[in-house]
mmCIF file of C-alpha atoms in Angstrom:
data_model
loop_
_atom_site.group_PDB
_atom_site.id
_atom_site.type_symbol
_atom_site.label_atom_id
_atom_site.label_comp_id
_atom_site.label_asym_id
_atom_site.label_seq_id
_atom_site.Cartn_x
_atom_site.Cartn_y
_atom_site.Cartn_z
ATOM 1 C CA UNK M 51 0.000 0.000 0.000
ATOM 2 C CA UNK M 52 1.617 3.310 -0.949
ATOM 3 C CA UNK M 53 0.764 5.976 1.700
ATOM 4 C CA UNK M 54 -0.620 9.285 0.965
ATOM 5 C CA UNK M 55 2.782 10.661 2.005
ATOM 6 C CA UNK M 56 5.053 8.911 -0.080
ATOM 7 C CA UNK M 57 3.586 10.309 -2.745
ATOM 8 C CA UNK M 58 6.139 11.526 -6.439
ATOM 9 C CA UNK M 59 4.372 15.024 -5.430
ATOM 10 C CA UNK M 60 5.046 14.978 -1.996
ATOM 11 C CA UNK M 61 8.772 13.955 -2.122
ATOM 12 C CA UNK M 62 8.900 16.574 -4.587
ATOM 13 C CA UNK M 63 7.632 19.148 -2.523
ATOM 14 C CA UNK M 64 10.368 17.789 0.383
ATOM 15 C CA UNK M 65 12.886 18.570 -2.271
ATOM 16 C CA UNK M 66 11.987 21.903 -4.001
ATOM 17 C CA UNK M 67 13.777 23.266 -0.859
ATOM 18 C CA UNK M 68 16.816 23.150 -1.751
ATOM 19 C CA UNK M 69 18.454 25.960 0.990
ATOM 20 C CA UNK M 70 17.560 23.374 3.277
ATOM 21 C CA UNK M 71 20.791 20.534 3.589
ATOM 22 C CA UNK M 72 18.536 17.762 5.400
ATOM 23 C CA UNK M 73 14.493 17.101 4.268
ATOM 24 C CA UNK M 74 12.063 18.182 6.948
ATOM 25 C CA UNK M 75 11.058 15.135 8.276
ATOM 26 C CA UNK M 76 7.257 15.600 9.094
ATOM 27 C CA UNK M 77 4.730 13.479 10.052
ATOM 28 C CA UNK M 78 0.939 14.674 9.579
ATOM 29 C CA UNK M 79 -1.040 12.539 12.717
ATOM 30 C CA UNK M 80 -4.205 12.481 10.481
ATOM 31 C CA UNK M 81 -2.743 9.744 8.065
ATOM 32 C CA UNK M 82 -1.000 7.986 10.477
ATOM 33 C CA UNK M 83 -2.849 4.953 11.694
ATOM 34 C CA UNK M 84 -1.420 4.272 15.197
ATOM 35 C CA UNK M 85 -2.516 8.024 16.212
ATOM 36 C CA UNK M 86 -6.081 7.505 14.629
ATOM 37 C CA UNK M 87 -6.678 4.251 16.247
ATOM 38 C CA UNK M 88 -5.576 5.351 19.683
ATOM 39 C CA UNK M 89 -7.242 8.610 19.151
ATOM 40 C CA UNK M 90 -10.465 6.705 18.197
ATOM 41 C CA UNK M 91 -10.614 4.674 21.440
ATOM 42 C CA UNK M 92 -9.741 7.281 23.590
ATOM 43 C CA UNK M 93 -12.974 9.413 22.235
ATOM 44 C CA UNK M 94 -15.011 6.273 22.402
ATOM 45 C CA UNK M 95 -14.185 5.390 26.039
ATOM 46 C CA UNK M 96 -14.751 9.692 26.692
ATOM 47 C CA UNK M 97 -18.278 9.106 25.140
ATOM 48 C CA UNK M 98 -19.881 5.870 26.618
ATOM 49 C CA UNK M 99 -18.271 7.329 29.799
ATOM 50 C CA UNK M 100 -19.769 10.376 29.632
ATOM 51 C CA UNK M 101 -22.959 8.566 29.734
ATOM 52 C CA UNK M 102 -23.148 5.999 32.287
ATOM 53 C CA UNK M 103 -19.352 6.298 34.277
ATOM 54 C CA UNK M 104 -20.522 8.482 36.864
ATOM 55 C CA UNK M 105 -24.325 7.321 37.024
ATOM 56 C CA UNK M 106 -22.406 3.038 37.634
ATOM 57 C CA UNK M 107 -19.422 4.840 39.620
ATOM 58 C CA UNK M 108 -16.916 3.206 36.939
ATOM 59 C CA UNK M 109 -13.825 4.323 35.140
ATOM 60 C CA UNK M 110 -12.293 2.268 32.165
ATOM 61 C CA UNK M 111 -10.185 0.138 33.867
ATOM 62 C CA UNK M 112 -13.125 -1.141 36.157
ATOM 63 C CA UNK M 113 -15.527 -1.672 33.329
ATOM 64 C CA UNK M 114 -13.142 -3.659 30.767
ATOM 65 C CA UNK M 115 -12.416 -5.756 34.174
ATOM 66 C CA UNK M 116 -16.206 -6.070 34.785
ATOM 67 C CA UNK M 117 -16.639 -7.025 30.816
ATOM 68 C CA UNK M 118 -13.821 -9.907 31.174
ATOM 69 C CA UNK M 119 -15.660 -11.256 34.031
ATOM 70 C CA UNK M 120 -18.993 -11.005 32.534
ATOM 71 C CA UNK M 121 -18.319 -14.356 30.628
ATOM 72 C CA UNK M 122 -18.647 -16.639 33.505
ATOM 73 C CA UNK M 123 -14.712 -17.410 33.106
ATOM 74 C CA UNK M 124 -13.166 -16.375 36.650
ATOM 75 C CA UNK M 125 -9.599 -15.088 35.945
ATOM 76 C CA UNK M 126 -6.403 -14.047 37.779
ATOM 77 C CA UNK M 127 -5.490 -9.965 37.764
ATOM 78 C CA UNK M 128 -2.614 -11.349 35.305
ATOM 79 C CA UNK M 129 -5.163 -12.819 32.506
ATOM 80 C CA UNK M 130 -6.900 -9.379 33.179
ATOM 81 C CA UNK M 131 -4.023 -7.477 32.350
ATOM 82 C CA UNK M 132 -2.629 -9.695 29.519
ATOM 83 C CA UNK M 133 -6.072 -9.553 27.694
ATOM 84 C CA UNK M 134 -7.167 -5.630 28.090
ATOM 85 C CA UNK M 135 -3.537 -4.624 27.964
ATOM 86 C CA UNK M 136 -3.597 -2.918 31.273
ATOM 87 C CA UNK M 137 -0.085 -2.804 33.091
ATOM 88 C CA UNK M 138 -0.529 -4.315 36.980
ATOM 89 C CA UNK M 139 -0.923 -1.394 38.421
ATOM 90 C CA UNK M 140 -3.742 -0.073 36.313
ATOM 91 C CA UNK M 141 -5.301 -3.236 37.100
ATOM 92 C CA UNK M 142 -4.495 -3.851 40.776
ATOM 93 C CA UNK M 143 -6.509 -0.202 41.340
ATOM 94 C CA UNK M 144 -9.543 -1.707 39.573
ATOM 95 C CA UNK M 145 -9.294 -4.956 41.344
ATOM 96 C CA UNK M 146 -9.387 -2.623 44.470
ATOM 97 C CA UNK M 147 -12.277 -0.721 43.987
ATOM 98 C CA UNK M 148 -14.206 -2.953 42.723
ATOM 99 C CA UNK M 149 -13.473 -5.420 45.858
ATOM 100 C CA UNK M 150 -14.527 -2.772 48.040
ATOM 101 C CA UNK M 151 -17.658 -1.744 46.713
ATOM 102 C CA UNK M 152 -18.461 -5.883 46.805
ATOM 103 C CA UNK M 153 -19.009 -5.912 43.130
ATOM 104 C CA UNK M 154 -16.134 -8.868 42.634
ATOM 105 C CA UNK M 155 -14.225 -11.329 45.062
ATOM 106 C CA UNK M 156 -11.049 -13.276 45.120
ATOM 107 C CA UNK M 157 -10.922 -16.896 45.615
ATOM 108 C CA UNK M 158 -8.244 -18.865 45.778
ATOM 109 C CA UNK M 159 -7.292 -21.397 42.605
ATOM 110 C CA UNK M 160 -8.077 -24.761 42.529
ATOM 111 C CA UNK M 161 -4.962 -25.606 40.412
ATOM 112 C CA UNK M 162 -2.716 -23.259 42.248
ATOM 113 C CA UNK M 163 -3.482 -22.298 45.950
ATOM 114 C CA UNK M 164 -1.265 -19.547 45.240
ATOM 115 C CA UNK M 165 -3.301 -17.914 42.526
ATOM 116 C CA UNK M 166 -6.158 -15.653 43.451
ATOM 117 C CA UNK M 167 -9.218 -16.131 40.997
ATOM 118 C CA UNK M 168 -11.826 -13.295 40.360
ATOM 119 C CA UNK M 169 -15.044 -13.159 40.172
ATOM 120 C CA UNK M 170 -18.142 -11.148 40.273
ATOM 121 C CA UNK M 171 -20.372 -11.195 43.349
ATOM 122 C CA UNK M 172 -24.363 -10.655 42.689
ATOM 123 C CA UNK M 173 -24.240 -7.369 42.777
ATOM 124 C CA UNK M 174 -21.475 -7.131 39.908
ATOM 125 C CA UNK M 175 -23.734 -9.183 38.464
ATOM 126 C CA UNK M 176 -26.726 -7.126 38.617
ATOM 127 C CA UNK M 177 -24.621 -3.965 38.123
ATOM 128 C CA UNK M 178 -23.968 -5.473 34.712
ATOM 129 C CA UNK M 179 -26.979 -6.847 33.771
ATOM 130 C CA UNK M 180 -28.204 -2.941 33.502
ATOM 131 C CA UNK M 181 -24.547 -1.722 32.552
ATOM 132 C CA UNK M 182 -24.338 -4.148 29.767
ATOM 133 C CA UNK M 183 -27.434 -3.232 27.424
ATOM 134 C CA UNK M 184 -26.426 0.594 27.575
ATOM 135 C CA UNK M 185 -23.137 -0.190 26.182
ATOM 136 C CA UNK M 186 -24.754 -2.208 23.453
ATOM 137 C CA UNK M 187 -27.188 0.584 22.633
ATOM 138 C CA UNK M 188 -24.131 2.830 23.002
ATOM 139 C CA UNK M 189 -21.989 0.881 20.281
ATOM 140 C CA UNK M 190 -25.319 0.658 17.757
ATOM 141 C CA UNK M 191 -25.422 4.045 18.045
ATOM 142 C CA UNK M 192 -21.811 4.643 16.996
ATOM 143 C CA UNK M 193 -22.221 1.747 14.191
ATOM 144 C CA UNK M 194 -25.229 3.613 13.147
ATOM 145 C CA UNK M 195 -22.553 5.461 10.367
ATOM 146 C CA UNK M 196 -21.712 2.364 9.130
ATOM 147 C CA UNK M 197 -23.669 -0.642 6.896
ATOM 148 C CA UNK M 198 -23.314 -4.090 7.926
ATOM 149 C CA UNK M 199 -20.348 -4.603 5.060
ATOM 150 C CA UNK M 200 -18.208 -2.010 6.916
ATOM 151 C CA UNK M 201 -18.644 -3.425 9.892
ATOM 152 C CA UNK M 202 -17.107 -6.433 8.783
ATOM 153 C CA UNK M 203 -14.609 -4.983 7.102
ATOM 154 C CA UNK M 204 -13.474 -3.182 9.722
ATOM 155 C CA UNK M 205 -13.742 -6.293 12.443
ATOM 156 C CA UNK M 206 -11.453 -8.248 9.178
ATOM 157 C CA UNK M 207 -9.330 -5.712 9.375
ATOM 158 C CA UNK M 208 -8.439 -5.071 12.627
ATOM 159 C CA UNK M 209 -7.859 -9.045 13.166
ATOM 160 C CA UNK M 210 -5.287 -8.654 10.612
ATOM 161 C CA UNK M 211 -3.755 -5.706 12.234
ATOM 162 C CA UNK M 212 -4.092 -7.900 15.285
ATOM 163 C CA UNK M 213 -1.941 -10.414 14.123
ATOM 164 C CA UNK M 214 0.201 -8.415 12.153
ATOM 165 C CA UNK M 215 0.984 -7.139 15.513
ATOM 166 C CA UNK M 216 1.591 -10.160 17.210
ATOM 167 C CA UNK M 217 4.650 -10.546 14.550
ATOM 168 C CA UNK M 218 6.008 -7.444 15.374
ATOM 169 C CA UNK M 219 8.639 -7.229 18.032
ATOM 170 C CA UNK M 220 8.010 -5.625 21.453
ATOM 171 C CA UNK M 221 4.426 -5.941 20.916
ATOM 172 C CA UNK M 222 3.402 -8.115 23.600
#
């Protein structure tokens, strides 16, 4: 794929300068994909959190925590972090919080005593049982500028980013 950039135009442009010993290196954040993407999450989280995170008393870290758990699966803080890409401590806060406000408990591994399992109580439960629709409604909302080819599309897509990532080193 030739980027918009690395156009004959563009590197012409670069050098019709020629006072200038080195090409400005530039990089416009617009076209370049790992800014969008981030940039696109970040507004996303802003928005569905601007509708329910204070009314559920949840920040990001608590409700991708809360989403994990929602699948019945009981998981270590680790697999949390691993699988939202969370560092520890990010994490270990939610873990926290969320203990203390009895939405999810620890319990102790059946393969490994030393392992601490977690899970949601009945009221994490309940929390997400109303928590859960508004984010759908939330996400059909946002879909609602795309057709149901798109949408595929872009799901294909980003699983090939995905793995194209998983390739790349230092992107654990």
């Amino acid at each position: 794929m030739q980027r918009t950039d690395d156009t004959p135009e563009a590197r012409d442009a670069l050098d019709g300068d020629a006072s200038q010993d080195t090409p400005r290196c530039e990089l416009d954040l617009d076209q370049f994909l790992p800014y969008r993407l981030n940039r696109l999450a970040e507004r996303t989280s802003e928005a569905m959190f601007a509708r329910y995170g204070e009314r559920f008393a949840i920040n990001v870290a608590e409700w991708r925590l809360l989403a994990w758990l929602s699948r019945g699966v009981p998981m270590t803080a680790r697999e949390i972090s691993l699988r939202t890409h969370m560092d520890k401590v990010r994490v270990s806060r939610a873990v926290k919080s969320l203990e203390n406000r009895e939405l999810i408990l620890r319990r102790p591994s059946e393969q490994d005593q030393r392992a601490q399992l977690l899970v949601l109580t009945a009221e994490g439960e309940a929390m997400l049982a109303e928590l859960i629709p508004e984010a759908r409604r939330f996400e059909d909302e946002l879909l609602g500028a795309v057709n149901a080819r798109q949408y595929r599309d872009l799901l294909l897509t980003m699983q090939t980013l995905e793995r194209q990532l998983d390739q790349l080193p230092g992107s654990d």
